[in-house]
């Protein structure tokens, strides 16, 4: 059976050893899931499939914002009479629909205005005019970027593909307009990946605090309701006795 080396940080390696985690089994399951996700994407992008086919593949699990960005990119190409929608259209769409992607770019000191200006200079590069009624399909560069996005998601330990993963996919794809624009503006793949990881960690902590605050608020409301009921019980009991006396 072939072997694949897995490199871990020293502290993680010690923790795994202390916890007696079955490394081979865990890695095998994670790799199987990653392969299924990439295979699913390849099936629909082999013929540079349409974005509206993606939700039918639950193993891929795109977020609503990511799907909105893909659909918006396709709609933009359709409006322009293009046969393909590519990385440039998706990058423009991410500036509108990809909240996390925009936050990551902002952290890198790259503004939407800079990106739009750079894209405007490139024009509809890598696209072809389509015929009337033609539904635009993914360019080969965009298909590769979406596949990279799925791999980035797996590498970060996420069970979904979000706008932040699509951003990483665009940066990592070497031939598309979007990657060229982003890298020219300073979006280094490794730095961006670390920024995404930090942003996701911050979002997770924020969500946990919100859940805790929500739980505390609900508990306080329950306690207040119980106290009110305790105060009302003697009054209600007295009224009940008075009503029974009046009836008799």
PDB file of C-alpha atoms in Angstrom:
ATOM      1  CA  UNK A   1       0.000   0.000   0.000  1.00  0.00           C
ATOM      2  CA  UNK A   2       1.476   3.407  -0.988  1.00  0.00           C
ATOM      3  CA  UNK A   3       2.552   5.764   1.781  1.00  0.00           C
ATOM      4  CA  UNK A   4       2.012   9.517   1.975  1.00  0.00           C
ATOM      5  CA  UNK A   5       4.049  11.586   4.404  1.00  0.00           C
ATOM      6  CA  UNK A   6       2.115  14.004   6.608  1.00  0.00           C
ATOM      7  CA  UNK A   7       4.135  16.758   8.269  1.00  0.00           C
ATOM      8  CA  UNK A   8       2.909  18.280  11.527  1.00  0.00           C
ATOM      9  CA  UNK A   9       4.098  21.108  13.736  1.00  0.00           C
ATOM     10  CA  UNK A  10       6.064  19.857  16.744  1.00  0.00           C
ATOM     11  CA  UNK A  11       3.406  20.809  19.297  1.00  0.00           C
ATOM     12  CA  UNK A  12       0.636  19.239  17.234  1.00  0.00           C
ATOM     13  CA  UNK A  13       2.655  16.070  16.713  1.00  0.00           C
ATOM     14  CA  UNK A  14       3.146  15.756  20.478  1.00  0.00           C
ATOM     15  CA  UNK A  15      -0.547  16.393  21.118  1.00  0.00           C
ATOM     16  CA  UNK A  16      -1.552  13.767  18.556  1.00  0.00           C
ATOM     17  CA  UNK A  17       0.825  11.269  20.136  1.00  0.00           C
ATOM     18  CA  UNK A  18      -0.406  12.008  23.671  1.00  0.00           C
ATOM     19  CA  UNK A  19      -4.042  11.679  22.609  1.00  0.00           C
ATOM     20  CA  UNK A  20      -3.319   8.444  20.705  1.00  0.00           C
ATOM     21  CA  UNK A  21      -5.166   9.774  17.653  1.00  0.00           C
ATOM     22  CA  UNK A  22      -5.278   7.188  14.819  1.00  0.00           C
ATOM     23  CA  UNK A  23      -3.432   9.378  12.329  1.00  0.00           C
ATOM     24  CA  UNK A  24      -3.715   7.039   9.358  1.00  0.00           C
ATOM     25  CA  UNK A  25      -7.475   6.568   9.689  1.00  0.00           C
ATOM     26  CA  UNK A  26      -8.147  10.268  10.292  1.00  0.00           C
ATOM     27  CA  UNK A  27      -6.011  11.338   7.340  1.00  0.00           C
ATOM     28  CA  UNK A  28      -7.565   8.723   5.103  1.00  0.00           C
ATOM     29  CA  UNK A  29     -11.106   9.895   5.862  1.00  0.00           C
ATOM     30  CA  UNK A  30     -10.140  13.553   5.377  1.00  0.00           C
ATOM     31  CA  UNK A  31      -8.443  12.781   2.055  1.00  0.00           C
ATOM     32  CA  UNK A  32     -11.409  10.723   0.863  1.00  0.00           C
ATOM     33  CA  UNK A  33     -13.731  13.654   1.572  1.00  0.00           C
ATOM     34  CA  UNK A  34     -11.407  16.098  -0.176  1.00  0.00           C
ATOM     35  CA  UNK A  35     -11.136  13.828  -3.219  1.00  0.00           C
ATOM     36  CA  UNK A  36     -14.937  13.470  -3.420  1.00  0.00           C
ATOM     37  CA  UNK A  37     -15.371  17.234  -3.338  1.00  0.00           C
ATOM     38  CA  UNK A  38     -12.804  17.858  -6.064  1.00  0.00           C
ATOM     39  CA  UNK A  39     -14.167  14.998  -8.177  1.00  0.00           C
ATOM     40  CA  UNK A  40     -17.674  16.437  -7.889  1.00  0.00           C
ATOM     41  CA  UNK A  41     -16.445  19.814  -9.073  1.00  0.00           C
ATOM     42  CA  UNK A  42     -14.486  18.256 -11.936  1.00  0.00           C
ATOM     43  CA  UNK A  43     -17.614  16.443 -13.114  1.00  0.00           C
ATOM     44  CA  UNK A  44     -19.471  19.702 -13.622  1.00  0.00           C
ATOM     45  CA  UNK A  45     -16.517  21.723 -14.892  1.00  0.00           C
ATOM     46  CA  UNK A  46     -15.205  19.050 -17.268  1.00  0.00           C
ATOM     47  CA  UNK A  47     -17.481  20.546 -19.893  1.00  0.00           C
ATOM     48  CA  UNK A  48     -17.142  23.898 -18.099  1.00  0.00           C
ATOM     49  CA  UNK A  49     -20.615  23.385 -16.663  1.00  0.00           C
ATOM     50  CA  UNK A  50     -23.016  26.093 -15.633  1.00  0.00           C
ATOM     51  CA  UNK A  51     -22.944  27.552 -12.128  1.00  0.00           C
ATOM     52  CA  UNK A  52     -26.585  26.655 -11.474  1.00  0.00           C
ATOM     53  CA  UNK A  53     -25.621  22.961 -11.466  1.00  0.00           C
ATOM     54  CA  UNK A  54     -23.430  23.351  -8.376  1.00  0.00           C
ATOM     55  CA  UNK A  55     -26.141  23.248  -5.681  1.00  0.00           C
ATOM     56  CA  UNK A  56     -27.196  19.778  -6.894  1.00  0.00           C
ATOM     57  CA  UNK A  57     -23.940  18.371  -5.519  1.00  0.00           C
ATOM     58  CA  UNK A  58     -24.169  18.463  -1.697  1.00  0.00           C
ATOM     59  CA  UNK A  59     -20.658  17.063  -1.314  1.00  0.00           C
ATOM     60  CA  UNK A  60     -19.369  20.406  -2.654  1.00  0.00           C
ATOM     61  CA  UNK A  61     -21.450  22.486  -0.214  1.00  0.00           C
ATOM     62  CA  UNK A  62     -21.054  26.026  -1.516  1.00  0.00           C
ATOM     63  CA  UNK A  63     -22.307  28.758   0.782  1.00  0.00           C
ATOM     64  CA  UNK A  64     -25.186  30.958  -0.351  1.00  0.00           C
ATOM     65  CA  UNK A  65     -22.821  33.899  -0.806  1.00  0.00           C
ATOM     66  CA  UNK A  66     -20.407  31.823  -2.890  1.00  0.00           C
ATOM     67  CA  UNK A  67     -23.258  30.563  -5.075  1.00  0.00           C
ATOM     68  CA  UNK A  68     -24.615  34.102  -5.436  1.00  0.00           C
ATOM     69  CA  UNK A  69     -21.194  35.239  -6.635  1.00  0.00           C
ATOM     70  CA  UNK A  70     -20.982  32.436  -9.219  1.00  0.00           C
ATOM     71  CA  UNK A  71     -24.509  33.083 -10.455  1.00  0.00           C
ATOM     72  CA  UNK A  72     -23.858  36.826 -10.617  1.00  0.00           C
ATOM     73  CA  UNK A  73     -20.676  36.224 -12.632  1.00  0.00           C
ATOM     74  CA  UNK A  74     -22.629  34.116 -15.089  1.00  0.00           C
ATOM     75  CA  UNK A  75     -25.410  36.693 -15.326  1.00  0.00           C
ATOM     76  CA  UNK A  76     -22.842  39.421 -16.007  1.00  0.00           C
ATOM     77  CA  UNK A  77     -21.355  37.443 -18.890  1.00  0.00           C
ATOM     78  CA  UNK A  78     -24.852  36.742 -20.221  1.00  0.00           C
ATOM     79  CA  UNK A  79     -25.666  40.456 -20.197  1.00  0.00           C
ATOM     80  CA  UNK A  80     -22.463  41.170 -22.108  1.00  0.00           C
ATOM     81  CA  UNK A  81     -23.277  38.522 -24.736  1.00  0.00           C
ATOM     82  CA  UNK A  82     -20.262  36.384 -23.810  1.00  0.00           C
ATOM     83  CA  UNK A  83     -20.008  32.624 -24.273  1.00  0.00           C
ATOM     84  CA  UNK A  84     -17.969  32.174 -21.097  1.00  0.00           C
ATOM     85  CA  UNK A  85     -17.828  33.681 -17.628  1.00  0.00           C
ATOM     86  CA  UNK A  86     -14.360  33.776 -16.205  1.00  0.00           C
ATOM     87  CA  UNK A  87     -12.258  34.708 -13.221  1.00  0.00           C
ATOM     88  CA  UNK A  88     -12.666  38.427 -13.870  1.00  0.00           C
ATOM     89  CA  UNK A  89     -16.451  38.246 -13.667  1.00  0.00           C
ATOM     90  CA  UNK A  90     -16.259  36.163 -10.494  1.00  0.00           C
ATOM     91  CA  UNK A  91     -13.862  38.604  -8.845  1.00  0.00           C
ATOM     92  CA  UNK A  92     -16.222  41.491  -9.586  1.00  0.00           C
ATOM     93  CA  UNK A  93     -19.102  39.460  -8.170  1.00  0.00           C
ATOM     94  CA  UNK A  94     -17.155  38.655  -4.994  1.00  0.00           C
ATOM     95  CA  UNK A  95     -16.813  42.378  -4.314  1.00  0.00           C
ATOM     96  CA  UNK A  96     -20.611  42.503  -4.077  1.00  0.00           C
ATOM     97  CA  UNK A  97     -21.579  39.117  -2.654  1.00  0.00           C
ATOM     98  CA  UNK A  98     -18.439  37.907  -0.867  1.00  0.00           C
ATOM     99  CA  UNK A  99     -18.455  39.635   2.504  1.00  0.00           C
ATOM    100  CA  UNK A 100     -15.666  37.492   3.958  1.00  0.00           C
ATOM    101  CA  UNK A 101     -13.600  37.830   0.787  1.00  0.00           C
ATOM    102  CA  UNK A 102     -13.918  41.627   0.952  1.00  0.00           C
ATOM    103  CA  UNK A 103     -12.920  41.621   4.620  1.00  0.00           C
ATOM    104  CA  UNK A 104      -9.810  39.598   3.786  1.00  0.00           C
ATOM    105  CA  UNK A 105      -8.904  41.974   0.946  1.00  0.00           C
ATOM    106  CA  UNK A 106      -9.438  44.946   3.241  1.00  0.00           C
ATOM    107  CA  UNK A 107      -7.073  43.397   5.772  1.00  0.00           C
ATOM    108  CA  UNK A 108      -4.528  43.138   2.961  1.00  0.00           C
ATOM    109  CA  UNK A 109      -5.102  46.851   2.217  1.00  0.00           C
ATOM    110  CA  UNK A 110      -6.599  46.085  -1.195  1.00  0.00           C
ATOM    111  CA  UNK A 111      -9.744  48.081  -1.906  1.00  0.00           C
ATOM    112  CA  UNK A 112     -12.662  47.184  -4.198  1.00  0.00           C
ATOM    113  CA  UNK A 113     -11.965  50.405  -6.102  1.00  0.00           C
ATOM    114  CA  UNK A 114      -8.403  49.267  -6.868  1.00  0.00           C
ATOM    115  CA  UNK A 115      -9.656  45.895  -8.072  1.00  0.00           C
ATOM    116  CA  UNK A 116     -12.383  47.312 -10.288  1.00  0.00           C
ATOM    117  CA  UNK A 117      -9.963  49.829 -11.813  1.00  0.00           C
ATOM    118  CA  UNK A 118      -7.445  47.067 -12.559  1.00  0.00           C
ATOM    119  CA  UNK A 119     -10.137  44.838 -14.075  1.00  0.00           C
ATOM    120  CA  UNK A 120     -11.432  47.696 -16.206  1.00  0.00           C
ATOM    121  CA  UNK A 121      -7.969  48.079 -17.722  1.00  0.00           C
ATOM    122  CA  UNK A 122      -7.913  44.378 -18.680  1.00  0.00           C
ATOM    123  CA  UNK A 123     -11.305  44.374 -20.384  1.00  0.00           C
ATOM    124  CA  UNK A 124     -13.136  41.105 -21.133  1.00  0.00           C
ATOM    125  CA  UNK A 125      -9.887  39.172 -21.532  1.00  0.00           C
ATOM    126  CA  UNK A 126     -10.173  35.465 -22.146  1.00  0.00           C
ATOM    127  CA  UNK A 127     -13.840  35.554 -23.202  1.00  0.00           C
ATOM    128  CA  UNK A 128     -15.582  35.129 -26.531  1.00  0.00           C
ATOM    129  CA  UNK A 129     -18.760  36.650 -27.860  1.00  0.00           C
ATOM    130  CA  UNK A 130     -21.635  34.204 -27.713  1.00  0.00           C
ATOM    131  CA  UNK A 131     -24.670  33.802 -29.908  1.00  0.00           C
ATOM    132  CA  UNK A 132     -28.182  34.897 -29.035  1.00  0.00           C
ATOM    133  CA  UNK A 133     -29.683  32.775 -26.279  1.00  0.00           C
ATOM    134  CA  UNK A 134     -26.365  31.128 -25.457  1.00  0.00           C
ATOM    135  CA  UNK A 135     -25.954  30.391 -21.743  1.00  0.00           C
ATOM    136  CA  UNK A 136     -22.423  31.344 -20.672  1.00  0.00           C
ATOM    137  CA  UNK A 137     -20.321  28.497 -19.268  1.00  0.00           C
ATOM    138  CA  UNK A 138     -17.242  28.550 -17.019  1.00  0.00           C
ATOM    139  CA  UNK A 139     -13.939  29.342 -18.633  1.00  0.00           C
ATOM    140  CA  UNK A 140     -11.192  26.780 -18.147  1.00  0.00           C
ATOM    141  CA  UNK A 141      -9.387  29.211 -15.827  1.00  0.00           C
ATOM    142  CA  UNK A 142     -12.464  29.657 -13.654  1.00  0.00           C
ATOM    143  CA  UNK A 143     -13.035  25.892 -13.518  1.00  0.00           C
ATOM    144  CA  UNK A 144      -9.449  25.482 -12.284  1.00  0.00           C
ATOM    145  CA  UNK A 145      -9.934  28.271  -9.721  1.00  0.00           C
ATOM    146  CA  UNK A 146     -13.112  26.645  -8.339  1.00  0.00           C
ATOM    147  CA  UNK A 147     -11.242  23.351  -7.989  1.00  0.00           C
ATOM    148  CA  UNK A 148      -8.440  25.147  -6.157  1.00  0.00           C
ATOM    149  CA  UNK A 149     -11.048  26.757  -3.898  1.00  0.00           C
ATOM    150  CA  UNK A 150     -12.309  23.321  -2.870  1.00  0.00           C
ATOM    151  CA  UNK A 151      -8.758  22.251  -2.058  1.00  0.00           C
ATOM    152  CA  UNK A 152      -8.180  25.438  -0.053  1.00  0.00           C
ATOM    153  CA  UNK A 153     -11.339  24.725   1.922  1.00  0.00           C
ATOM    154  CA  UNK A 154     -10.142  21.191   2.712  1.00  0.00           C
ATOM    155  CA  UNK A 155      -6.706  22.486   3.662  1.00  0.00           C
ATOM    156  CA  UNK A 156      -8.258  24.906   6.144  1.00  0.00           C
ATOM    157  CA  UNK A 157     -10.417  22.161   7.618  1.00  0.00           C
ATOM    158  CA  UNK A 158     -13.694  23.689   6.420  1.00  0.00           C
ATOM    159  CA  UNK A 159     -16.680  21.637   5.305  1.00  0.00           C
ATOM    160  CA  UNK A 160     -17.906  24.214   2.783  1.00  0.00           C
ATOM    161  CA  UNK A 161     -16.652  26.444  -0.018  1.00  0.00           C
ATOM    162  CA  UNK A 162     -17.192  30.114   0.785  1.00  0.00           C
ATOM    163  CA  UNK A 163     -16.271  33.400  -0.835  1.00  0.00           C
ATOM    164  CA  UNK A 164     -12.948  33.395   1.040  1.00  0.00           C
ATOM    165  CA  UNK A 165     -12.041  30.042  -0.532  1.00  0.00           C
ATOM    166  CA  UNK A 166     -13.046  31.286  -3.972  1.00  0.00           C
ATOM    167  CA  UNK A 167     -10.754  34.264  -3.409  1.00  0.00           C
ATOM    168  CA  UNK A 168      -7.865  31.919  -2.609  1.00  0.00           C
ATOM    169  CA  UNK A 169      -8.706  29.853  -5.680  1.00  0.00           C
ATOM    170  CA  UNK A 170      -8.607  32.939  -7.902  1.00  0.00           C
ATOM    171  CA  UNK A 171      -5.253  34.007  -6.491  1.00  0.00           C
ATOM    172  CA  UNK A 172      -3.776  30.531  -6.917  1.00  0.00           C
ATOM    173  CA  UNK A 173      -4.982  30.051 -10.503  1.00  0.00           C
ATOM    174  CA  UNK A 174      -1.993  31.160 -12.626  1.00  0.00           C
ATOM    175  CA  UNK A 175      -3.563  32.100 -15.963  1.00  0.00           C
ATOM    176  CA  UNK A 176      -6.788  33.960 -15.185  1.00  0.00           C
ATOM    177  CA  UNK A 177      -7.363  37.705 -15.197  1.00  0.00           C
ATOM    178  CA  UNK A 178      -8.432  37.767 -11.536  1.00  0.00           C
ATOM    179  CA  UNK A 179      -5.315  36.071 -10.230  1.00  0.00           C
ATOM    180  CA  UNK A 180      -3.102  38.387 -12.230  1.00  0.00           C
ATOM    181  CA  UNK A 181      -4.932  41.448 -10.905  1.00  0.00           C
ATOM    182  CA  UNK A 182      -4.940  40.279  -7.286  1.00  0.00           C
ATOM    183  CA  UNK A 183      -1.266  39.304  -7.265  1.00  0.00           C
ATOM    184  CA  UNK A 184      -0.309  42.614  -8.893  1.00  0.00           C
ATOM    185  CA  UNK A 185      -2.089  44.399  -6.044  1.00  0.00           C
ATOM    186  CA  UNK A 186      -0.108  42.469  -3.442  1.00  0.00           C
ATOM    187  CA  UNK A 187      -2.329  39.462  -2.693  1.00  0.00           C
ATOM    188  CA  UNK A 188       0.396  36.895  -2.024  1.00  0.00           C
ATOM    189  CA  UNK A 189      -1.146  33.380  -1.837  1.00  0.00           C
ATOM    190  CA  UNK A 190       0.513  32.411   1.454  1.00  0.00           C
ATOM    191  CA  UNK A 191      -0.204  35.727   3.171  1.00  0.00           C
ATOM    192  CA  UNK A 192      -3.800  35.673   1.949  1.00  0.00           C
ATOM    193  CA  UNK A 193      -4.245  32.104   3.187  1.00  0.00           C
ATOM    194  CA  UNK A 194      -3.025  33.098   6.650  1.00  0.00           C
ATOM    195  CA  UNK A 195      -5.337  36.108   6.586  1.00  0.00           C
ATOM    196  CA  UNK A 196      -8.288  33.877   5.679  1.00  0.00           C
ATOM    197  CA  UNK A 197      -7.408  31.495   8.510  1.00  0.00           C
ATOM    198  CA  UNK A 198      -7.222  34.399  10.961  1.00  0.00           C
ATOM    199  CA  UNK A 199     -10.512  35.847   9.705  1.00  0.00           C
ATOM    200  CA  UNK A 200     -12.268  32.494  10.065  1.00  0.00           C
ATOM    201  CA  UNK A 201     -10.873  32.052  13.564  1.00  0.00           C
ATOM    202  CA  UNK A 202     -12.107  35.528  14.493  1.00  0.00           C
ATOM    203  CA  UNK A 203     -15.540  34.849  13.023  1.00  0.00           C
ATOM    204  CA  UNK A 204     -15.772  31.550  14.924  1.00  0.00           C
ATOM    205  CA  UNK A 205     -14.883  33.272  18.205  1.00  0.00           C
ATOM    206  CA  UNK A 206     -17.421  36.023  17.520  1.00  0.00           C
ATOM    207  CA  UNK A 207     -20.135  33.458  16.746  1.00  0.00           C
ATOM    208  CA  UNK A 208     -19.337  31.594  19.952  1.00  0.00           C
ATOM    209  CA  UNK A 209     -19.553  34.789  22.019  1.00  0.00           C
ATOM    210  CA  UNK A 210     -22.838  35.676  20.351  1.00  0.00           C
ATOM    211  CA  UNK A 211     -24.206  32.208  21.115  1.00  0.00           C
ATOM    212  CA  UNK A 212     -23.079  32.495  24.722  1.00  0.00           C
ATOM    213  CA  UNK A 213     -24.625  35.950  25.052  1.00  0.00           C
ATOM    214  CA  UNK A 214     -27.817  34.678  23.467  1.00  0.00           C
ATOM    215  CA  UNK A 215     -27.911  31.739  25.870  1.00  0.00           C
ATOM    216  CA  UNK A 216     -27.282  34.046  28.834  1.00  0.00           C
ATOM    217  CA  UNK A 217     -30.029  36.392  27.685  1.00  0.00           C
ATOM    218  CA  UNK A 218     -32.454  33.493  27.294  1.00  0.00           C
ATOM    219  CA  UNK A 219     -31.569  32.219  30.765  1.00  0.00           C
ATOM    220  CA  UNK A 220     -32.096  35.680  32.253  1.00  0.00           C
ATOM    221  CA  UNK A 221     -35.466  35.949  30.501  1.00  0.00           C
ATOM    222  CA  UNK A 222     -36.497  32.539  31.870  1.00  0.00           C
ATOM    223  CA  UNK A 223     -35.452  33.571  35.365  1.00  0.00           C
ATOM    224  CA  UNK A 224     -37.424  36.805  35.085  1.00  0.00           C
ATOM    225  CA  UNK A 225     -40.502  34.930  33.833  1.00  0.00           C
ATOM    226  CA  UNK A 226     -40.227  32.491  36.753  1.00  0.00           C
ATOM    227  CA  UNK A 227     -39.942  35.358  39.232  1.00  0.00           C
ATOM    228  CA  UNK A 228     -42.996  37.080  37.744  1.00  0.00           C
ATOM    229  CA  UNK A 229     -44.975  33.839  37.883  1.00  0.00           C
ATOM    230  CA  UNK A 230     -43.962  33.377  41.555  1.00  0.00           C
ATOM    231  CA  UNK A 231     -45.189  36.877  42.368  1.00  0.00           C
ATOM    232  CA  UNK A 232     -48.480  36.354  40.536  1.00  0.00           C
ATOM    233  CA  UNK A 233     -49.339  32.952  41.975  1.00  0.00           C
ATOM    234  CA  UNK A 234     -50.657  34.249  45.370  1.00  0.00           C
ATOM    235  CA  UNK A 235     -52.675  36.959  43.640  1.00  0.00           C
ATOM    236  CA  UNK A 236     -54.182  34.524  41.161  1.00  0.00           C
ATOM    237  CA  UNK A 237     -54.938  32.057  43.955  1.00  0.00           C
ATOM    238  CA  UNK A 238     -56.745  34.782  45.915  1.00  0.00           C
ATOM    239  CA  UNK A 239     -58.768  35.818  42.868  1.00  0.00           C
ATOM    240  CA  UNK A 240     -59.684  32.200  42.273  1.00  0.00           C
ATOM    241  CA  UNK A 241     -60.951  31.865  45.851  1.00  0.00           C
ATOM    242  CA  UNK A 242     -62.983  35.074  45.532  1.00  0.00           C
ATOM    243  CA  UNK A 243     -64.549  33.881  42.271  1.00  0.00           C
ATOM    244  CA  UNK A 244     -65.517  30.554  43.843  1.00  0.00           C
ATOM    245  CA  UNK A 245     -67.044  32.356  46.870  1.00  0.00           C
ATOM    246  CA  UNK A 246     -69.054  34.652  44.629  1.00  0.00           C
ATOM    247  CA  UNK A 247     -70.315  31.700  42.629  1.00  0.00           C
ATOM    248  CA  UNK A 248     -71.491  29.860  45.685  1.00  0.00           C
TER     249      UNK A 248
END
